[in-house]
PDB file of C-alpha atoms in Angstrom:
ATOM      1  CA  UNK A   1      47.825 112.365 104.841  1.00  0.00           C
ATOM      2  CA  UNK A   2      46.692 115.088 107.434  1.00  0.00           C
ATOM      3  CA  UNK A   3      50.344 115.478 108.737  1.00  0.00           C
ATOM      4  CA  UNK A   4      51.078 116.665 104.744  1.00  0.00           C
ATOM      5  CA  UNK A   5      47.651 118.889 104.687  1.00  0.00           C
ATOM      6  CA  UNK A   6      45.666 116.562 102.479  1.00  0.00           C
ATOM      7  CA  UNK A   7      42.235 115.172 102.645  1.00  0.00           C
ATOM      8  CA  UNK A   8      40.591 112.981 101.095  1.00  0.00           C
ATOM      9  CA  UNK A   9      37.925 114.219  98.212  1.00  0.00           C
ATOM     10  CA  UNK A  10      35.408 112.039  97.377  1.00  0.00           C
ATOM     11  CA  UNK A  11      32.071 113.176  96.363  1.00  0.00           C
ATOM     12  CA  UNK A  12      30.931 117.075  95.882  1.00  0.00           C
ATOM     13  CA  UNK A  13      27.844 117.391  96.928  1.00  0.00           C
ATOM     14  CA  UNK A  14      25.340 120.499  96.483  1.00  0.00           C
ATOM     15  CA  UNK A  15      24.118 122.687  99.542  1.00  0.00           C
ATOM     16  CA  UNK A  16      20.712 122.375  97.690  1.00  0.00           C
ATOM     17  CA  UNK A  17      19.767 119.570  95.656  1.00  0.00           C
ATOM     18  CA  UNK A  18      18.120 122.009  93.084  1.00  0.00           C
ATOM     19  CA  UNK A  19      21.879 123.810  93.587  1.00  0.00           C
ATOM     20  CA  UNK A  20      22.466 124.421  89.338  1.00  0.00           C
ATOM     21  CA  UNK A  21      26.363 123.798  90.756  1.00  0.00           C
ATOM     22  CA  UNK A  22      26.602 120.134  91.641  1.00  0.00           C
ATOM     23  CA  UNK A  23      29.110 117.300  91.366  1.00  0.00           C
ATOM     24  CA  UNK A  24      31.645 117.813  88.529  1.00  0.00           C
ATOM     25  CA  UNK A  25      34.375 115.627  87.524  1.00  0.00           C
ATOM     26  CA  UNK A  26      36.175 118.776  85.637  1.00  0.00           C
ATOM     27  CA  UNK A  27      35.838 120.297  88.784  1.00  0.00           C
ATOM     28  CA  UNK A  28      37.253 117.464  90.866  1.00  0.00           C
ATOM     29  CA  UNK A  29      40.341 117.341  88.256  1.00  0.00           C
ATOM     30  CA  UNK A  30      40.773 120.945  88.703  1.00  0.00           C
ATOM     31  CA  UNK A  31      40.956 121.081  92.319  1.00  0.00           C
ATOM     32  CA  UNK A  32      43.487 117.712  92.195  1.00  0.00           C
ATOM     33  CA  UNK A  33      45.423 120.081  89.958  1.00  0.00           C
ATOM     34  CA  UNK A  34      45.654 123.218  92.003  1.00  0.00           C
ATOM     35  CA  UNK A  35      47.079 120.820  95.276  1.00  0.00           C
ATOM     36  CA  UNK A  36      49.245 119.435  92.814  1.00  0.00           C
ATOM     37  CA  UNK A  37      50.408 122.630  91.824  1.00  0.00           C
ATOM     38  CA  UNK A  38      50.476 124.127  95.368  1.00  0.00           C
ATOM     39  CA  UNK A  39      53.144 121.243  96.438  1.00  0.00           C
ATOM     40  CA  UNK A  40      55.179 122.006  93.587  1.00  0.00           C
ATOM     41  CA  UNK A  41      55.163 125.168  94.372  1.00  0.00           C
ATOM     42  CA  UNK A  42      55.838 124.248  97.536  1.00  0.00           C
ATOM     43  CA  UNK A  43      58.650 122.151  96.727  1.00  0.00           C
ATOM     44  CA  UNK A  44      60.213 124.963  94.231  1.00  0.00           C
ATOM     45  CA  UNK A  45      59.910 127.165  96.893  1.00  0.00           C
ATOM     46  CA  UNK A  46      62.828 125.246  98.971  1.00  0.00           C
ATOM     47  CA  UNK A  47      64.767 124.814  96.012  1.00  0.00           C
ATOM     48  CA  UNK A  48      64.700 126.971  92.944  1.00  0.00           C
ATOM     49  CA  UNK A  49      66.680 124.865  90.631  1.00  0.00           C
ATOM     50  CA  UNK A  50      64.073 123.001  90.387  1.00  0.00           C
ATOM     51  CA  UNK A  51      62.441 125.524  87.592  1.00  0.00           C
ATOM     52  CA  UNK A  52      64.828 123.743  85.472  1.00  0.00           C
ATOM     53  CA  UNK A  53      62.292 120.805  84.670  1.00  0.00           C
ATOM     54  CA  UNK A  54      59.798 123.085  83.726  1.00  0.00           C
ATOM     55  CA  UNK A  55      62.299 125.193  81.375  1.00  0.00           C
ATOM     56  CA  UNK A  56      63.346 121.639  79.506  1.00  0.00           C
ATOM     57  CA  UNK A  57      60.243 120.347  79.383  1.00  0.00           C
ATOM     58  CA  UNK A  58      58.485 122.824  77.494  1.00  0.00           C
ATOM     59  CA  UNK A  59      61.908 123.274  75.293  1.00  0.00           C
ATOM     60  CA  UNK A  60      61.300 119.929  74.533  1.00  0.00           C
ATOM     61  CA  UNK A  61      57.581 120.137  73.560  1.00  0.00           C
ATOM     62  CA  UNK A  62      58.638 122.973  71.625  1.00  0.00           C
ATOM     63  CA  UNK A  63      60.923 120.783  69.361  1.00  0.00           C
ATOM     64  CA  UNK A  64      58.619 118.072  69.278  1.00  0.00           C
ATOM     65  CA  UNK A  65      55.824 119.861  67.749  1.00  0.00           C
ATOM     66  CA  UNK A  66      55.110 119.625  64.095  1.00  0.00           C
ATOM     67  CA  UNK A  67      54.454 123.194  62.783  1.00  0.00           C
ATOM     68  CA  UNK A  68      53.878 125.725  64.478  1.00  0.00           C
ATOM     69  CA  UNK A  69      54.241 125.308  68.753  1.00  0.00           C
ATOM     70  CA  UNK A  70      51.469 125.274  70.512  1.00  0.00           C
ATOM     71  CA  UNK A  71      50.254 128.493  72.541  1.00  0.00           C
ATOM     72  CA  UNK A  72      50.440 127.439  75.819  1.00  0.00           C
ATOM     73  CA  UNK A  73      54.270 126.905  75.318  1.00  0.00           C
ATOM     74  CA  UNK A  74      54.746 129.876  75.153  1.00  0.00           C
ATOM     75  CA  UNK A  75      52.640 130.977  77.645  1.00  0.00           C
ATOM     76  CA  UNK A  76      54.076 129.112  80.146  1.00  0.00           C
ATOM     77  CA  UNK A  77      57.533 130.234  79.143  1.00  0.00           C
ATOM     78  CA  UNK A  78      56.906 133.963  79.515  1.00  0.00           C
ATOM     79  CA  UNK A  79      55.257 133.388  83.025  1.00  0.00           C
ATOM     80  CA  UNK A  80      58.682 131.488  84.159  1.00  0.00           C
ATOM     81  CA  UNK A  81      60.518 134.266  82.720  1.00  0.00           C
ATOM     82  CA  UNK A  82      58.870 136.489  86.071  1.00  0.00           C
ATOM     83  CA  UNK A  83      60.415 136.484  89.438  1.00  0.00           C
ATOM     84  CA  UNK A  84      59.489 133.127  91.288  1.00  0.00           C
ATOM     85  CA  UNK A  85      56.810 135.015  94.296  1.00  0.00           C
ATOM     86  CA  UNK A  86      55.145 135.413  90.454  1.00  0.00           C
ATOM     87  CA  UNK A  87      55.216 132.440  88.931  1.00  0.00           C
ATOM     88  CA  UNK A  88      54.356 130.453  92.421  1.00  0.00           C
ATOM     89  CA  UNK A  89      50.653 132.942  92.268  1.00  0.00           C
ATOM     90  CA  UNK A  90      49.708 132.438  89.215  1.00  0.00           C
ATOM     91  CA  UNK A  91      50.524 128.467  89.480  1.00  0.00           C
ATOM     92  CA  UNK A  92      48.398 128.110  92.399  1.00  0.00           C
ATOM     93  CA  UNK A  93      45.939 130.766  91.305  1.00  0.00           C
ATOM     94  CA  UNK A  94      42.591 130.480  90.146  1.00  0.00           C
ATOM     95  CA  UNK A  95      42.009 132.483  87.589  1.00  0.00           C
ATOM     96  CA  UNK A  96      40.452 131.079  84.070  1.00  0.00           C
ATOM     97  CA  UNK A  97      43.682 131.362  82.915  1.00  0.00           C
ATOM     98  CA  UNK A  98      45.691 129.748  85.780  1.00  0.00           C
ATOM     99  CA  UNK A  99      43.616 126.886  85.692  1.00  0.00           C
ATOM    100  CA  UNK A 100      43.315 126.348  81.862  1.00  0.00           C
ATOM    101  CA  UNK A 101      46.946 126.720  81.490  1.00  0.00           C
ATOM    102  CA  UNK A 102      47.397 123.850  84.329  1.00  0.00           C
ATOM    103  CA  UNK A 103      45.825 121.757  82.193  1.00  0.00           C
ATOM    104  CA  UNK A 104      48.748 121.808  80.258  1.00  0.00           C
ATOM    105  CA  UNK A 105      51.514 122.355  82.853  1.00  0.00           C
ATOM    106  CA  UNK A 106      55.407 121.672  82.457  1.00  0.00           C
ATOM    107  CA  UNK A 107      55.717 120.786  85.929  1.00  0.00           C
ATOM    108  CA  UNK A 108      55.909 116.865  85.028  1.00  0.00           C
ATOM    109  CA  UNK A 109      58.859 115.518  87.361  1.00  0.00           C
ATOM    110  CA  UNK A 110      59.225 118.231  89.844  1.00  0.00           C
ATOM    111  CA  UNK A 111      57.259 115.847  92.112  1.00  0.00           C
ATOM    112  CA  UNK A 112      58.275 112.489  92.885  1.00  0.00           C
ATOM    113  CA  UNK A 113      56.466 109.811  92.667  1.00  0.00           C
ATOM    114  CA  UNK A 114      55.554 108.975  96.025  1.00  0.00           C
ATOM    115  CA  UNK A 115      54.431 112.766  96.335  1.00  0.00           C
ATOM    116  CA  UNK A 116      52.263 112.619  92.956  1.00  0.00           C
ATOM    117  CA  UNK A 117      50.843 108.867  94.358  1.00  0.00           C
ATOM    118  CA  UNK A 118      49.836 110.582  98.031  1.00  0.00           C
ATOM    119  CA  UNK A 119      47.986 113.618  96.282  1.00  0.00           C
ATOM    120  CA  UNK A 120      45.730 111.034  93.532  1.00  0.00           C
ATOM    121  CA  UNK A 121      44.960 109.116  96.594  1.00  0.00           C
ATOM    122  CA  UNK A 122      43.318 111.778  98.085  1.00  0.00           C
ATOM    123  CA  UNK A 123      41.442 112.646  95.390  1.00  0.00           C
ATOM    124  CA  UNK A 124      40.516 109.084  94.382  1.00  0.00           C
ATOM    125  CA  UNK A 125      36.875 108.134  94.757  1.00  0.00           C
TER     126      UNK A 125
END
């Protein structure tokens, strides 16, 4: 797991016990997000076709939904519309709207499974 740059997350634990910030299991999702993000990224960034599965996946949402599609859809399609260096900051960014929006992310198959299975156990209590 070092050799790939991951380490195991188990607890967060405050500087200060009277730290208002303390141990989070939203956060700990979020940060097992953003390092899955950053090795997709990662992996797009050798390969570029790759933005494919993001393009059909959200064209399939898109024709699932009943009504109206949701917003983040669309979202997500007008960020991969922008040049990849683009696309790759805002995916591994954290802004409040990189990291809502990864919460909803059409990146599903661009890692394999083995890949996917190595970054959950790192993050896995």
């Amino acid at each position: 797991k070092r050799a790939a740059g991951l380490k195991r997350v188990s607890e967060w634990m405050p500087v200060d016990s009277h730290d208002p910030v303390a141990y989070s299991d939203h956060r700990l999702l979020d940060a097992r997000s953003l390092a899955l993000h950053c090795k997709i990224a990662q992996k797009i960034s050798r390969d570029q076709s790759l933005l494919e599965i993001p393009r059909r996946n959200l064209a399939r949402w898109s024709r699932r939904a009943s009504g109206e599609a949701p917003r983040f859809i669309a979202e997500w399609l007008d960020i991969l519309d922008k040049p990849w260096p683009q696309v790759m900051t805002f995916m591994t960014g954290c802004s409040e709207k990189a990291m809502h929006l990864r919460q909803s992310s059409p990146f599903a198959g661009v890692l394999d499974p083995h890949e996917r299975k190595r970054i959950y156990e790192a993050f896995r209590d």
